[in-house]
């Protein structure tokens, strides 16, 4: 009987000690998380205590409260109008990038993506302009100049740099809307006729292809040379012409005699014989002077000889 009473007493004592210790852990953990003002602390030690504590588990309400701390006062946030512009800019940025990737090979950056670039450019001009939107709000400072990185400015200029290096402005007319120039359209039509001729005869005798497609290829080549002279070439036309020339010369082993070859040979021959002509003319000119100098001496000697003969007689 006495033994049973001792066991019950020790069991009651152990349970009391466990409850006391558990209560201290809960109180200590809560005091680490909540300061005197009643706000949740965001220190790493407090967050680690919540996650790693075997007693106190993080509640969804607590994590939600931590996330709410990322919100800034209303006067520091961008306006709804600027936020909408930023959203539109992001959508059109993605659209333009998605157009550029398939247009990498063969290069069709200007002819396939000019409409998406126009939309992106219009949105950026709205952001960077001094015009104000609803509530007299300008988005230039809040979206372009509010931080050191200037991410919107950097993103747009990277894509604009691709447009500039592609020289798309030479193939695109901007007024009233972005569109291909008449020269570009005419070149693409001539290119299609030339490639159609290649496709028609490439399965047969290559000599037949070179003969029947020579006129079309020569017309395309002459058109390209004229556009190059007038500086109306963009990367699309340059790449298309390079690929066509590669087909004509390497794949089909064709050659087109150039009309200016005779003139080049004539000029080269003239330049080659020019030094010979120069030295020959110099030699003849010097001999002529030499004769003029010697002739009076001979005449004088003859006169002296006649005088001597007269004296002797």
Short mmCIF file of C-alpha atoms in Angstrom, two decimals:
data_model
loop_
_atom_site.label_atom_id
_atom_site.label_comp_id
_atom_site.label_asym_id
_atom_site.label_seq_id
_atom_site.Cartn_x
_atom_site.Cartn_y
_atom_site.Cartn_z
CA UNK A 1 0.00 0.00 0.00
CA UNK A 2 2.79 2.35 0.90
CA UNK A 3 4.57 1.51 -2.34
CA UNK A 4 1.54 2.42 -4.42
CA UNK A 5 1.25 5.78 -2.65
CA UNK A 6 4.93 6.61 -3.37
CA UNK A 7 4.54 5.75 -7.05
CA UNK A 8 1.47 8.00 -7.35
CA UNK A 9 3.30 10.82 -5.57
CA UNK A 10 6.36 10.65 -7.88
CA UNK A 11 4.13 10.47 -10.96
CA UNK A 12 2.24 13.59 -9.85
CA UNK A 13 5.54 15.37 -9.15
CA UNK A 14 6.93 14.50 -12.62
CA UNK A 15 3.80 15.75 -14.40
CA UNK A 16 3.95 19.05 -12.53
CA UNK A 17 7.60 19.58 -13.46
CA UNK A 18 6.89 18.84 -17.17
CA UNK A 19 4.01 21.31 -17.28
CA UNK A 20 6.16 23.98 -15.64
CA UNK A 21 9.05 23.52 -18.08
CA UNK A 22 6.75 23.48 -21.13
CA UNK A 23 5.08 26.67 -20.01
CA UNK A 24 8.46 28.39 -19.73
CA UNK A 25 9.43 27.38 -23.27
CA UNK A 26 6.20 28.71 -24.67
CA UNK A 27 6.53 31.96 -22.76
CA UNK A 28 10.17 32.40 -23.74
CA UNK A 29 9.50 31.76 -27.41
CA UNK A 30 6.59 34.11 -27.50
CA UNK A 31 8.62 36.82 -25.80
CA UNK A 32 11.30 36.41 -28.45
CA UNK A 33 8.75 36.95 -31.19
CA UNK A 34 6.70 39.78 -29.74
CA UNK A 35 8.27 43.02 -28.56
CA UNK A 36 6.86 45.53 -26.14
CA UNK A 37 4.89 47.36 -28.83
CA UNK A 38 3.07 44.17 -29.77
CA UNK A 39 4.56 43.95 -33.31
CA UNK A 40 6.04 40.78 -34.70
CA UNK A 41 9.80 40.80 -34.87
CA UNK A 42 11.49 39.85 -38.14
CA UNK A 43 14.94 38.99 -36.83
CA UNK A 44 16.50 35.81 -38.14
CA UNK A 45 16.93 34.42 -34.62
CA UNK A 46 13.24 34.82 -33.86
CA UNK A 47 12.24 33.22 -37.15
CA UNK A 48 14.64 30.36 -36.54
CA UNK A 49 13.21 29.88 -33.07
CA UNK A 50 9.71 29.60 -34.51
CA UNK A 51 10.68 27.11 -37.21
CA UNK A 52 13.04 24.97 -35.12
CA UNK A 53 11.10 24.98 -31.87
CA UNK A 54 9.85 21.46 -30.99
CA UNK A 55 7.01 22.96 -29.02
CA UNK A 56 5.83 26.08 -30.90
CA UNK A 57 5.04 25.54 -34.60
CA UNK A 58 4.72 28.49 -37.06
CA UNK A 59 1.12 29.28 -37.76
CA UNK A 60 -0.12 30.48 -41.17
CA UNK A 61 -1.23 33.76 -39.60
CA UNK A 62 2.32 34.42 -38.40
CA UNK A 63 3.88 33.86 -41.86
CA UNK A 64 1.23 36.06 -43.41
CA UNK A 65 2.09 38.81 -40.94
CA UNK A 66 5.77 38.55 -41.93
CA UNK A 67 4.89 38.90 -45.61
CA UNK A 68 2.82 41.98 -44.92
CA UNK A 69 5.93 43.79 -43.76
CA UNK A 70 7.08 44.03 -47.44
CA UNK A 71 4.40 46.62 -48.12
CA UNK A 72 5.51 50.24 -48.00
CA UNK A 73 3.48 53.33 -47.15
CA UNK A 74 1.05 54.39 -49.80
CA UNK A 75 2.94 57.54 -50.71
CA UNK A 76 6.01 55.43 -51.67
CA UNK A 77 4.14 52.99 -53.88
CA UNK A 78 3.62 53.64 -57.61
CA UNK A 79 0.19 54.72 -58.73
CA UNK A 80 -2.34 52.36 -60.21
CA UNK A 81 -1.92 54.04 -63.61
CA UNK A 82 1.87 53.54 -63.59
CA UNK A 83 1.48 49.98 -62.38
CA UNK A 84 -0.83 49.27 -65.31
CA UNK A 85 1.70 50.79 -67.73
CA UNK A 86 4.41 48.60 -66.23
CA UNK A 87 2.22 45.53 -66.70
CA UNK A 88 1.55 46.39 -70.36
CA UNK A 89 5.27 47.00 -70.91
CA UNK A 90 6.05 43.55 -69.52
CA UNK A 91 3.52 41.86 -71.78
CA UNK A 92 4.76 43.59 -74.92
CA UNK A 93 8.37 42.99 -73.95
CA UNK A 94 7.73 39.24 -73.76
CA UNK A 95 5.87 39.35 -77.09
CA UNK A 96 8.80 41.03 -78.83
CA UNK A 97 11.36 38.62 -77.35
CA UNK A 98 9.22 35.65 -78.39
CA UNK A 99 9.24 37.08 -81.92
CA UNK A 100 13.00 37.63 -82.01
CA UNK A 101 14.03 34.09 -81.09
CA UNK A 102 12.39 32.29 -84.06
CA UNK A 103 13.55 35.12 -86.36
CA UNK A 104 17.22 34.47 -85.55
CA UNK A 105 17.82 31.96 -88.40
CA UNK A 106 17.18 32.78 -91.12
CA UNK A 107 17.28 36.38 -90.00
CA UNK A 108 13.86 38.01 -90.26
CA UNK A 109 14.09 40.42 -87.36
CA UNK A 110 12.83 43.47 -89.22
CA UNK A 111 10.13 41.98 -91.43
CA UNK A 112 8.58 39.70 -88.79
CA UNK A 113 8.93 41.71 -85.58
CA UNK A 114 8.40 45.35 -86.56
CA UNK A 115 4.79 45.40 -85.31
CA UNK A 116 5.71 44.01 -81.88
CA UNK A 117 8.59 46.47 -81.62
CA UNK A 118 6.24 49.31 -82.49
CA UNK A 119 3.91 48.31 -79.64
CA UNK A 120 6.78 48.04 -77.18
CA UNK A 121 8.22 51.37 -78.32
CA UNK A 122 4.87 53.13 -77.91
CA UNK A 123 4.51 51.82 -74.36
CA UNK A 124 8.01 52.92 -73.41
CA UNK A 125 7.40 56.38 -74.85
CA UNK A 126 4.29 56.66 -72.68
CA UNK A 127 6.37 55.74 -69.64
CA UNK A 128 9.27 58.07 -70.43
CA UNK A 129 7.24 61.07 -71.56
CA UNK A 130 6.40 64.10 -69.44
CA UNK A 131 2.71 63.58 -70.04
CA UNK A 132 0.70 62.92 -66.91
CA UNK A 133 -2.02 60.34 -66.52
CA UNK A 134 -5.05 60.20 -64.25
CA UNK A 135 -4.53 62.22 -61.09
CA UNK A 136 -1.73 64.29 -62.69
CA UNK A 137 0.71 61.41 -62.27
CA UNK A 138 3.87 61.03 -64.38
CA UNK A 139 5.44 57.57 -64.47
CA UNK A 140 8.86 58.58 -65.74
CA UNK A 141 10.43 59.15 -62.35
CA UNK A 142 8.73 56.30 -60.52
CA UNK A 143 9.43 53.64 -63.18
CA UNK A 144 12.69 54.81 -64.78
CA UNK A 145 14.66 56.82 -62.21
CA UNK A 146 13.63 55.58 -58.81
CA UNK A 147 16.61 53.22 -58.35
CA UNK A 148 20.20 52.82 -59.47
CA UNK A 149 19.53 49.83 -61.72
CA UNK A 150 16.77 51.51 -63.77
CA UNK A 151 15.57 48.11 -64.90
CA UNK A 152 12.82 49.26 -67.30
CA UNK A 153 15.26 51.60 -69.06
CA UNK A 154 17.90 48.87 -69.23
CA UNK A 155 15.52 46.24 -70.60
CA UNK A 156 14.18 48.48 -73.34
CA UNK A 157 17.59 49.74 -74.45
CA UNK A 158 18.91 46.19 -74.78
CA UNK A 159 16.15 45.36 -77.25
CA UNK A 160 16.46 48.72 -78.97
CA UNK A 161 20.17 48.01 -79.45
CA UNK A 162 19.25 44.83 -81.35
CA UNK A 163 16.90 46.86 -83.55
CA UNK A 164 19.59 49.47 -84.23
CA UNK A 165 22.36 46.97 -85.01
CA UNK A 166 19.99 45.17 -87.38
CA UNK A 167 19.60 48.50 -89.25
CA UNK A 168 15.86 47.89 -89.42
CA UNK A 169 15.14 51.59 -89.88
CA UNK A 170 16.46 51.24 -93.45
CA UNK A 171 13.78 48.66 -94.26
CA UNK A 172 10.90 50.06 -92.19
CA UNK A 173 8.78 53.14 -92.73
CA UNK A 174 7.38 54.60 -89.51
CA UNK A 175 4.70 56.98 -90.82
CA UNK A 176 1.79 56.59 -90.41
CA UNK A 177 2.58 53.15 -88.94
CA UNK A 178 5.50 50.77 -88.97
CA UNK A 179 5.62 48.91 -92.28
CA UNK A 180 8.11 47.57 -94.83
CA UNK A 181 9.40 50.04 -97.39
CA UNK A 182 8.58 49.64 -101.08
CA UNK A 183 12.22 48.80 -101.87
CA UNK A 184 12.20 46.04 -99.29
CA UNK A 185 8.94 44.59 -100.59
CA UNK A 186 10.26 44.65 -104.15
CA UNK A 187 13.48 42.90 -103.10
CA UNK A 188 11.53 40.18 -101.25
CA UNK A 189 9.33 39.62 -104.30
CA UNK A 190 12.41 39.32 -106.56
CA UNK A 191 14.02 36.98 -104.04
CA UNK A 192 10.95 34.74 -104.03
CA UNK A 193 11.02 34.49 -107.84
CA UNK A 194 14.70 33.57 -107.79
CA UNK A 195 14.25 30.92 -105.09
CA UNK A 196 11.24 29.51 -106.96
CA UNK A 197 13.45 29.10 -110.03
CA UNK A 198 16.06 27.32 -107.92
CA UNK A 199 13.43 25.00 -106.51
CA UNK A 200 12.05 24.23 -109.97
CA UNK A 201 15.35 23.09 -111.49
CA UNK A 202 17.38 21.89 -108.52
CA UNK A 203 16.18 18.28 -108.87
CA UNK A 204 17.39 18.05 -112.46
CA UNK A 205 20.61 18.94 -114.22
CA UNK A 206 22.47 21.72 -112.44
CA UNK A 207 23.64 23.09 -115.78
CA UNK A 208 20.00 23.63 -116.69
CA UNK A 209 19.45 25.47 -113.41
CA UNK A 210 22.42 27.76 -114.03
CA UNK A 211 21.16 28.55 -117.53
CA UNK A 212 17.47 29.07 -116.78
CA UNK A 213 17.89 30.94 -113.48
CA UNK A 214 20.79 33.16 -114.54
CA UNK A 215 18.53 36.07 -115.50
CA UNK A 216 16.57 35.95 -112.23
CA UNK A 217 19.72 35.68 -110.14
CA UNK A 218 21.45 38.49 -112.02
CA UNK A 219 18.41 40.75 -111.54
CA UNK A 220 18.40 40.02 -107.81
CA UNK A 221 22.12 40.66 -107.55
CA UNK A 222 21.85 43.97 -109.41
CA UNK A 223 18.95 45.05 -107.19
CA UNK A 224 20.98 44.26 -104.08
CA UNK A 225 23.95 46.26 -105.38
CA UNK A 226 21.69 49.26 -105.97
CA UNK A 227 20.21 49.05 -102.48
CA UNK A 228 23.69 48.74 -101.02
CA UNK A 229 24.74 51.89 -102.87
CA UNK A 230 21.65 53.75 -101.63
CA UNK A 231 22.15 52.45 -98.06
CA UNK A 232 18.69 50.90 -97.84
CA UNK A 233 19.82 47.51 -96.56
CA UNK A 234 18.84 45.88 -93.27
CA UNK A 235 20.04 42.62 -91.74
CA UNK A 236 17.16 40.65 -93.29
CA UNK A 237 18.15 41.58 -96.85
CA UNK A 238 21.87 41.11 -96.19
CA UNK A 239 21.37 37.64 -94.76
CA UNK A 240 18.94 36.62 -97.53
CA UNK A 241 21.37 37.73 -100.26
CA UNK A 242 24.31 35.95 -98.61
CA UNK A 243 22.34 32.71 -98.44
CA UNK A 244 21.23 33.07 -102.08
CA UNK A 245 24.79 33.62 -103.25
CA UNK A 246 25.90 30.60 -101.26
CA UNK A 247 23.26 28.48 -102.97
CA UNK A 248 24.23 29.77 -106.41
CA UNK A 249 27.99 29.36 -106.09
CA UNK A 250 28.58 26.51 -103.61
CA UNK A 251 25.47 24.33 -103.76
CA UNK A 252 24.72 24.66 -107.48
CA UNK A 253 28.26 25.46 -108.69
CA UNK A 254 26.97 28.21 -110.96
CA UNK A 255 28.89 31.28 -112.05
CA UNK A 256 27.62 34.46 -113.62
CA UNK A 257 30.07 36.46 -115.77
CA UNK A 258 30.05 40.08 -114.80
CA UNK A 259 29.82 42.72 -117.52
CA UNK A 260 32.42 44.91 -115.91
CA UNK A 261 35.09 42.20 -116.22
CA UNK A 262 36.30 43.57 -119.59
CA UNK A 263 36.60 47.06 -118.19
CA UNK A 264 38.50 45.78 -115.17
CA UNK A 265 40.93 43.86 -117.37
CA UNK A 266 41.46 46.89 -119.60
CA UNK A 267 42.17 49.20 -116.69
CA UNK A 268 44.48 46.65 -115.08
CA UNK A 269 46.41 46.21 -118.31
CA UNK A 270 46.78 49.97 -118.71
CA UNK A 271 48.07 50.31 -115.15
CA UNK A 272 50.50 47.45 -115.75
CA UNK A 273 52.02 49.02 -118.88
CA UNK A 274 51.93 52.57 -117.54
CA UNK A 275 55.48 52.45 -116.06
CA UNK A 276 56.82 51.07 -119.37
CA UNK A 277 55.11 53.83 -121.32
CA UNK A 278 56.46 56.42 -118.90
CA UNK A 279 60.09 55.27 -119.16
CA UNK A 280 59.87 54.87 -122.93
CA UNK A 281 58.53 58.40 -123.37
CA UNK A 282 61.22 59.76 -121.05
CA UNK A 283 63.93 58.01 -123.04
CA UNK A 284 62.66 59.33 -126.38
CA UNK A 285 62.34 62.83 -124.98
CA UNK A 286 65.93 62.80 -123.68
CA UNK A 287 67.28 61.53 -127.03
CA UNK A 288 65.50 64.32 -128.84
CA UNK A 289 67.13 66.93 -126.59
CA UNK A 290 70.49 65.30 -127.12
CA UNK A 291 70.20 65.65 -130.88
CA UNK A 292 69.29 69.33 -130.57
CA UNK A 293 72.39 69.98 -128.48
CA UNK A 294 74.78 68.13 -130.81
CA UNK A 295 73.56 69.62 -134.11
CA UNK A 296 74.88 73.21 -133.54
CA UNK A 297 78.34 71.82 -132.64
CA UNK A 298 78.54 69.95 -135.91
CA UNK A 299 77.51 73.05 -137.82
CA UNK A 300 80.17 75.16 -136.08
CA UNK A 301 82.89 72.61 -136.79
CA UNK A 302 81.97 72.54 -140.46
CA UNK A 303 82.16 76.37 -140.69
CA UNK A 304 85.60 76.44 -139.03
CA UNK A 305 86.85 73.79 -141.44
CA UNK A 306 85.73 75.83 -144.45
CA UNK A 307 87.52 78.93 -143.15
CA UNK A 308 90.76 77.01 -142.75
CA UNK A 309 90.53 75.65 -146.26
CA UNK A 310 89.94 79.19 -147.63
CA UNK A 311 93.06 80.52 -145.84
CA UNK A 312 95.17 77.71 -147.14
CA UNK A 313 94.08 78.34 -150.72
#
